[in-house]
Coordinates of C-alpha atoms in Angstrom, one line a residue:
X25 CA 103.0 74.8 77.8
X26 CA 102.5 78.3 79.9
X27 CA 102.6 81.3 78.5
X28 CA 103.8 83.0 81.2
X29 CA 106.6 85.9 81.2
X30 CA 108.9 86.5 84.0
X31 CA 107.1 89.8 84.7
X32 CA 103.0 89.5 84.9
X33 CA 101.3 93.3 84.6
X34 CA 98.6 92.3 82.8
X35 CA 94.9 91.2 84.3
X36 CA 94.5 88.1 81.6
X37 CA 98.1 87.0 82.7
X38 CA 97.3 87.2 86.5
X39 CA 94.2 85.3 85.6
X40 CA 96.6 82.6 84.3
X41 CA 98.3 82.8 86.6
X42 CA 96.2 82.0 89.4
X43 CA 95.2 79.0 86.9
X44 CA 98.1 77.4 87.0
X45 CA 99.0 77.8 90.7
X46 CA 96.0 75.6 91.1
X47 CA 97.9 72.6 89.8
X48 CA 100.8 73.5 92.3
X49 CA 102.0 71.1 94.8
X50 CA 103.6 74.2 96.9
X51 CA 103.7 77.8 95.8
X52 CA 107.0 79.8 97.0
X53 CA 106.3 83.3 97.8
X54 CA 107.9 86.6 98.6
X55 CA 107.2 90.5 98.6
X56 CA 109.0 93.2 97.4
X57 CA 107.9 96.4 99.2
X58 CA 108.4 99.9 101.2
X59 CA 107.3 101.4 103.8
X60 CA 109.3 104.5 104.9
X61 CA 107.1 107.0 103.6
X62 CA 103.4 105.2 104.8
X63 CA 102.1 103.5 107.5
X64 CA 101.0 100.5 105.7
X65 CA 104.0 98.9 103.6
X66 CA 103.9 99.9 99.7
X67 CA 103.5 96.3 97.6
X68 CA 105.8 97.0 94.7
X69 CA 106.3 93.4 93.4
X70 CA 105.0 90.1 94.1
X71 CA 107.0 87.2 93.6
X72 CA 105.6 83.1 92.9
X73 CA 106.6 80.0 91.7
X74 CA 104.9 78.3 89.4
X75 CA 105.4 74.8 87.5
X76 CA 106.7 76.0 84.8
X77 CA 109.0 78.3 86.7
X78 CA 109.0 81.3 89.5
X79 CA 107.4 84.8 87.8
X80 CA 107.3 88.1 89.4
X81 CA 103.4 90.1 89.8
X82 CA 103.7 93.8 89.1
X83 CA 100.6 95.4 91.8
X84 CA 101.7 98.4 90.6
X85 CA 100.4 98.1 87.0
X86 CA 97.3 95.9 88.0
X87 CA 94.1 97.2 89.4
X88 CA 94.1 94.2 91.7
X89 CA 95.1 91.1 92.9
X90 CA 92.0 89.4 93.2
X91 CA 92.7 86.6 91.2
X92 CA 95.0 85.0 93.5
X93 CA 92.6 85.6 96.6
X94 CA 91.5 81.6 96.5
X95 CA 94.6 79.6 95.2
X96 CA 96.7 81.6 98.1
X97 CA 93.7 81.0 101.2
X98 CA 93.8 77.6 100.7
X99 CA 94.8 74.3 98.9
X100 CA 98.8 73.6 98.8
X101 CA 101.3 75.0 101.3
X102 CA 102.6 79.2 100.5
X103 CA 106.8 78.4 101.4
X104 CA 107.9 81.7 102.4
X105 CA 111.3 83.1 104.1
X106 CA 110.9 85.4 107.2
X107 CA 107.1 85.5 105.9
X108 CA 105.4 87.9 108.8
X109 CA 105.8 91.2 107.0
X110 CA 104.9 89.2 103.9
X111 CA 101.5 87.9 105.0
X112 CA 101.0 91.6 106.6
X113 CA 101.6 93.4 103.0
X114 CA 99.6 90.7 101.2
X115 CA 96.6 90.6 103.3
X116 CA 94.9 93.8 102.3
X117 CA 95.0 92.5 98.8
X118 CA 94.2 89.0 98.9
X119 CA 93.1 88.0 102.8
X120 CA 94.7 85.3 104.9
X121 CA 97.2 83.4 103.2
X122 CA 97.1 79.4 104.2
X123 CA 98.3 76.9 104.7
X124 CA 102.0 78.0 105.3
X125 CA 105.5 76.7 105.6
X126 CA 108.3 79.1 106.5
X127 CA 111.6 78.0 105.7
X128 CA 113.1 80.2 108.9
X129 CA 111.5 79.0 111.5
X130 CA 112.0 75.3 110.0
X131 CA 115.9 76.0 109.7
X132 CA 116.1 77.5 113.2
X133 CA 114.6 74.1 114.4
X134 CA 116.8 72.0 112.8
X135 CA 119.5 73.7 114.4
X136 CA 120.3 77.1 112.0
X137 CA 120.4 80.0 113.8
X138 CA 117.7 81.7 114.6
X139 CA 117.3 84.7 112.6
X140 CA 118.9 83.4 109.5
X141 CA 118.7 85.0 105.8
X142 CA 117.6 83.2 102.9
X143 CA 120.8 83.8 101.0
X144 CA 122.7 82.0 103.9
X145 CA 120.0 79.5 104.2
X146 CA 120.3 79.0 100.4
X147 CA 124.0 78.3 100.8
X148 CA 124.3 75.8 103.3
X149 CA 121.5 73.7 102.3
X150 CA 121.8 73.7 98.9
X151 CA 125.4 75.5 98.2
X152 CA 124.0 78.0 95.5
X153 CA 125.1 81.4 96.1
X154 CA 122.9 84.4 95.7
X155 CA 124.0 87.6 94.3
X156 CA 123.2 90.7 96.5
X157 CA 123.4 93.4 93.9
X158 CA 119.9 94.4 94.8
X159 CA 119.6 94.3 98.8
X160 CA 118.8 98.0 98.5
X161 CA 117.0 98.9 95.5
X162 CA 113.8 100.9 95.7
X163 CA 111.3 98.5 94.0
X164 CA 108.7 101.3 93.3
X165 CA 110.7 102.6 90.4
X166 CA 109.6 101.6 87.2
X167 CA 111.0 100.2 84.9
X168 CA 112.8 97.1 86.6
X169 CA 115.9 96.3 84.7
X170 CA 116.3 92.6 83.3
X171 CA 118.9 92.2 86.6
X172 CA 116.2 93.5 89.2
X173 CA 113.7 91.0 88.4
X174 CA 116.1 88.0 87.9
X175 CA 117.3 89.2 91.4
X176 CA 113.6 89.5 92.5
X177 CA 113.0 85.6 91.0
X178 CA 115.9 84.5 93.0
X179 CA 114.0 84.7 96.0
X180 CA 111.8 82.6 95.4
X181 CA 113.8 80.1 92.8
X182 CA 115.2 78.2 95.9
X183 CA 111.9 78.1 98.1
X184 CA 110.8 74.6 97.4
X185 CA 113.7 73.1 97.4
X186 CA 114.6 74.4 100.6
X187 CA 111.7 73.2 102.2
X188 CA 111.9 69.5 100.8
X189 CA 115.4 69.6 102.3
X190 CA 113.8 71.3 106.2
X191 CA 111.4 68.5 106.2
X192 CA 113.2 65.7 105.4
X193 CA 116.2 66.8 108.1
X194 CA 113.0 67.5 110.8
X195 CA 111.4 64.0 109.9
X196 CA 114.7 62.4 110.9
X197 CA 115.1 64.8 114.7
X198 CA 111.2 64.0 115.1
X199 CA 110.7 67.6 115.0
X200 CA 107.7 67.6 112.2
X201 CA 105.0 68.6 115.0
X202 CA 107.4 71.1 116.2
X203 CA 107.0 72.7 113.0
X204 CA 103.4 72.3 112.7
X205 CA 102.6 73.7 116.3
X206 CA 105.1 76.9 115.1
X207 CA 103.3 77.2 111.8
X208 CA 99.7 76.8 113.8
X209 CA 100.4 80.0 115.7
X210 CA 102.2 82.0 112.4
X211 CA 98.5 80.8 109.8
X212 CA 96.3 82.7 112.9
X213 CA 95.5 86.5 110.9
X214 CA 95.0 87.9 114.6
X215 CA 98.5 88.7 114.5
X216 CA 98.7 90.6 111.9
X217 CA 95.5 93.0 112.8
X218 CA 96.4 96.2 114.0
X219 CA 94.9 96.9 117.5
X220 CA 95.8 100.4 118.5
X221 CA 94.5 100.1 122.0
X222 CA 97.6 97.4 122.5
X223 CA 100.1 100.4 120.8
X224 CA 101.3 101.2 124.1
X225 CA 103.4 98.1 124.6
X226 CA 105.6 99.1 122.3
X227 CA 106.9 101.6 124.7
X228 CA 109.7 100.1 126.7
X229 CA 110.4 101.1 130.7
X230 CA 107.1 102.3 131.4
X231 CA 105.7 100.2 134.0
X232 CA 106.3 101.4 136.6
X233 CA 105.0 104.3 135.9
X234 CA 101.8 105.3 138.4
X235 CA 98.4 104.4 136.9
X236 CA 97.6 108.4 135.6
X237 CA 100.7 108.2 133.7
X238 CA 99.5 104.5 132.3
X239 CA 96.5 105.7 131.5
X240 CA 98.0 108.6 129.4
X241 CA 100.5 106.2 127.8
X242 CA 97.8 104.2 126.2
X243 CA 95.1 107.1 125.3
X244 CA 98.3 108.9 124.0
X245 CA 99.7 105.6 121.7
X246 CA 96.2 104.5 120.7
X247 CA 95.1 108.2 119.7
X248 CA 98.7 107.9 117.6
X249 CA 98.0 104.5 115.9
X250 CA 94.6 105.6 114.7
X251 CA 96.0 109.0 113.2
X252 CA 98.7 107.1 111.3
X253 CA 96.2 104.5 110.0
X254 CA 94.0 106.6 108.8
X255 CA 96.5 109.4 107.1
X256 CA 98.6 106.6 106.2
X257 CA 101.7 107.6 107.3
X258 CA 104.5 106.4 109.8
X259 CA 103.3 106.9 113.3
X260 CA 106.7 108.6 114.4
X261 CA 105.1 111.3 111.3
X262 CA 102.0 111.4 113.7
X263 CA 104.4 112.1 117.0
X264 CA 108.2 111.0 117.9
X265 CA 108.3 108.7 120.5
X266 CA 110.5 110.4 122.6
X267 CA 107.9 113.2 122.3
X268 CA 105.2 111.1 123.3
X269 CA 107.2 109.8 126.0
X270 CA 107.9 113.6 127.5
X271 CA 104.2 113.8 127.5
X272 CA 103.7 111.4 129.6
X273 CA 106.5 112.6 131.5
X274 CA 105.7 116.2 132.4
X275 CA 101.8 115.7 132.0
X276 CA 101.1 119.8 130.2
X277 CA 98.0 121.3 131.5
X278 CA 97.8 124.1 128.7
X279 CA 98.9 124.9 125.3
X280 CA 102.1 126.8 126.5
X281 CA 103.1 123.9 128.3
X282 CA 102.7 121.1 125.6
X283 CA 104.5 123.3 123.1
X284 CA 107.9 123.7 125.7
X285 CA 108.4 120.0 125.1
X286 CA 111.5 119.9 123.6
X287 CA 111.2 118.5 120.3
X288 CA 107.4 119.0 120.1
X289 CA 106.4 119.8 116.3
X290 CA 104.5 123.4 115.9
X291 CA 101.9 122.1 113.6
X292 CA 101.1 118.8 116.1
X293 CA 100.6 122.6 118.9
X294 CA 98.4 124.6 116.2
X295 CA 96.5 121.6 114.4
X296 CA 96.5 118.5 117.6
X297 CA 97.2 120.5 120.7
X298 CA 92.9 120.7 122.4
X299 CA 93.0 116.8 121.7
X300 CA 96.5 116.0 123.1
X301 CA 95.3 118.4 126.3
X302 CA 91.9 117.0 126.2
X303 CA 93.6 113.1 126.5
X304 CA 95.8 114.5 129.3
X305 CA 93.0 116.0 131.3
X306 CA 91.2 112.7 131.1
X307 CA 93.7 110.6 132.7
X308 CA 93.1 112.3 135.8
X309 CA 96.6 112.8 136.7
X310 CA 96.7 114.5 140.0
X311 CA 98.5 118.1 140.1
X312 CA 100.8 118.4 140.6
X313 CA 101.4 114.7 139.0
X314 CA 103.1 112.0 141.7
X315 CA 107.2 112.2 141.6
X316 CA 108.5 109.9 138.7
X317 CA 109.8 106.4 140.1
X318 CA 113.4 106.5 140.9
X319 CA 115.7 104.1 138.7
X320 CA 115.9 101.4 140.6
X321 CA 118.7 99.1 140.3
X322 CA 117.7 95.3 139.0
X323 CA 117.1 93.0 141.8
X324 CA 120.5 91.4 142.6
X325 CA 118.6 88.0 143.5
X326 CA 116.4 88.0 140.4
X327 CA 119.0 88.9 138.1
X328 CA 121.1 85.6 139.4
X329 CA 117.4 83.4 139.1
X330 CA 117.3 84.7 135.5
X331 CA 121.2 83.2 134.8
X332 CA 120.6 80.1 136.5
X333 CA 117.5 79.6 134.4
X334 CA 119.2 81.0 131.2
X335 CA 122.0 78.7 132.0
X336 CA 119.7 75.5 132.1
X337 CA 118.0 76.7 129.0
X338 CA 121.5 76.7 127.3
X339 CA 122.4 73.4 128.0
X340 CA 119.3 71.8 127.0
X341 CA 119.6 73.9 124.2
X342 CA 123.2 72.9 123.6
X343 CA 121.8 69.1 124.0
X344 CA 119.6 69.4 121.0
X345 CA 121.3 71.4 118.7
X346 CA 119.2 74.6 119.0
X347 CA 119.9 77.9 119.3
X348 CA 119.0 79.1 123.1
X349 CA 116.8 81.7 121.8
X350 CA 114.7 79.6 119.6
X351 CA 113.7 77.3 123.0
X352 CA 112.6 80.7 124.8
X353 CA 112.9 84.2 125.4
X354 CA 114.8 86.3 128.3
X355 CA 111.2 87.3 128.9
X356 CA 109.5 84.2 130.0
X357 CA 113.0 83.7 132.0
X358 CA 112.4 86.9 133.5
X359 CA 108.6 86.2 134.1
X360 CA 109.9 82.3 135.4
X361 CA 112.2 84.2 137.7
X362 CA 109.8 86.5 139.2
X363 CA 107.8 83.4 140.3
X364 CA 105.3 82.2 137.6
X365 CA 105.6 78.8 136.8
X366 CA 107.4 77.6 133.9
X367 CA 104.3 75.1 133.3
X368 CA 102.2 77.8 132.8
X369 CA 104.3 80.1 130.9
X370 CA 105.2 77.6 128.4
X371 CA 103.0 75.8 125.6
X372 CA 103.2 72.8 123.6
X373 CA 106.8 71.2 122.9
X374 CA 108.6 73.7 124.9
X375 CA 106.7 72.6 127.7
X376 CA 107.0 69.3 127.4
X377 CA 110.9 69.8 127.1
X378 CA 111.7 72.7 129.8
X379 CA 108.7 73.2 131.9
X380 CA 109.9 70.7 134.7
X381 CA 114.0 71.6 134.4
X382 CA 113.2 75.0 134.6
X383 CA 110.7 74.8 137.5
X384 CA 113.3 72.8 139.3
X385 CA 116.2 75.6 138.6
X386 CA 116.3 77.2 143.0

């Protein structure tokens, strides 16, 4: 018989812990955390079933969550919910989590929408229904009330059976390796490595910028990322995107300059303002810079491509049950449109299902 309380903050407890997840056929997991005020999300709780019943893991009373580093990186499946930001908070405490089952993308392919919550998920599969007293609660505070961490147990109660119920409705659509391709590409830690040289794609609009003006975006967003990592901090802390944006916009060649950006912080002038100029003077924008692309308005003949091809994803959507969205994205459409070929834009099942109706959309 376990020992175990509800709440673990105690090393020889997380030692038991990890003891008895080894005997685990499947381990449910979820994260409690926050990020507004960091960079990097704050872990505040941990949550895991066990045999004997979920438990919660206080990080914020233990030195360390080594324990757990083995039984979670390998051996039986981690169910999560939504489990990306999960497996990003975790990983600086106990590596790559594998292998993985996440009961949203499961649900989305057996026909749920897309982006559907747990609680939702939790009542039409299994018709409990969740309280949502605690949607908002900042999970740094200590103490948790008895409420919070029966809440915080909640999310995890209903993992396992959730999953049992996903697999057995996938088995009978054939979808299984659907699934498995899916959870393939979600196990790979590449995707959750920060690569601040690749920050500039967040930036929407931008391509058609000229290549000076490129080239500043991404010195500009990468010099951002790394500041943020390393002080911690959210990178609109760092610089507001719209300020970064106006950089790249108006291209200042001096100090007086960068600070008549509207909105540009004092201290980023006084304490950042020789690297910001020195990152601006190494694009080797012309000056003056070239005239900022007109607006143009969308292609009228690529805009109706991307319906017909949206339409002909709908209806084999419609056919099998699926959300549009979860066959493919108004990107690859967009890219499909513009004249790549849906064969090599596509991978694994998708392919196999769309590749050739999509090619054949005029």
């Amino acid at each position: 018989m376990s020992s175990l309380t509800p709440l673990i903050s105690a090393r020889a407890a997380l030692e038991e812990l990890a003891g008895t997840l080894t005997t685990a056929p499947a381990i449910g997991l979820d994260t409690e955390f926050l990020r507004e005020r960091t960079y990097r999300a704050e872990l505040c709780l941990l949550q895991l079933t066990t045999p004997h019943g979920p438990v919660c893991v206080d990080p914020l009373a233990l030195t360390d969550l080594a324990p757990l580093a083995a039984v979670l990186g390998h051996g039986a499946p981690k169910v999560l919910h939504a489990g990306r930001q999960d497996l990003e908070v975790l990983m600086p405490f106990v590596g790559a989590i594998t292998p993985l089952f996440d009961t949203q993308i499961a649900a989305a392919l057996v026909g749920h929408p897309a982006q559907i919550g747990y609680g939702e998920l939790v009542r039409r599969t299994l018709g409990h229904e969740l309280p949502k007293a605690h949607t908002r609660t900042d999970w740094s505070r200590r103490p948790l009330s008895e409420d919070q961490i029966a809440y915080a147990l909640d999310d995890v109660r209903y993992l396992l059976p959730l999953r049992d119920r996903l697999c057995e409705a996938l088995d009978k659509l054939g979808r299984l390796e659907w699934l498995a391709e899916e959870l393939r590409e979600m196990e790979d830690p590449a995707g959750l490595e920060i690569d601040p040289e690749r920050a500039w794609q967040r930036f929407k609009g931008m391509q058609s910028l000229d290549s000076g003006r490129l080239n500043l975006l991404r010195a500009l967003a990468a010099w951002r990322e790394r500041r943020a990592v390393a002080r911690n901090r959210p990178r609109g802390w760092i610089l507001d995107d719209t300020v970064l944006r106006e950089i790249v916009y108006r291209v200042p060649r001096d100090v007086a300059q960068l600070a008549a950006i509207d909105g540009m912080p004092e201290g980023v002038v006084r304490h950042s303002g020789d690297e910001l100029l020195a990152l601006v003077a190494a694009a080797a924008i012309g000056d003056p810079p070239p005239p900022l692309p007109r607006r143009e308005r969308p292609d009228p003949v690529l805009v109706a491509r991307v319906k017909r091809l949206a339409a002909a994803a709908q209806t084999i959507a419609a056919d099998l049950q699926l959300a549009a969205e979860v066959l493919v994205t108004r990107r690859v459409l967009e890219e499909i449109a513009a004249g790549r070929k849906a064969c090599d834009t596509l991978h694994g099942w998708r392919a196999s299902l769309l590749a050739a109706r999509l090619d054949a959309v005029d």
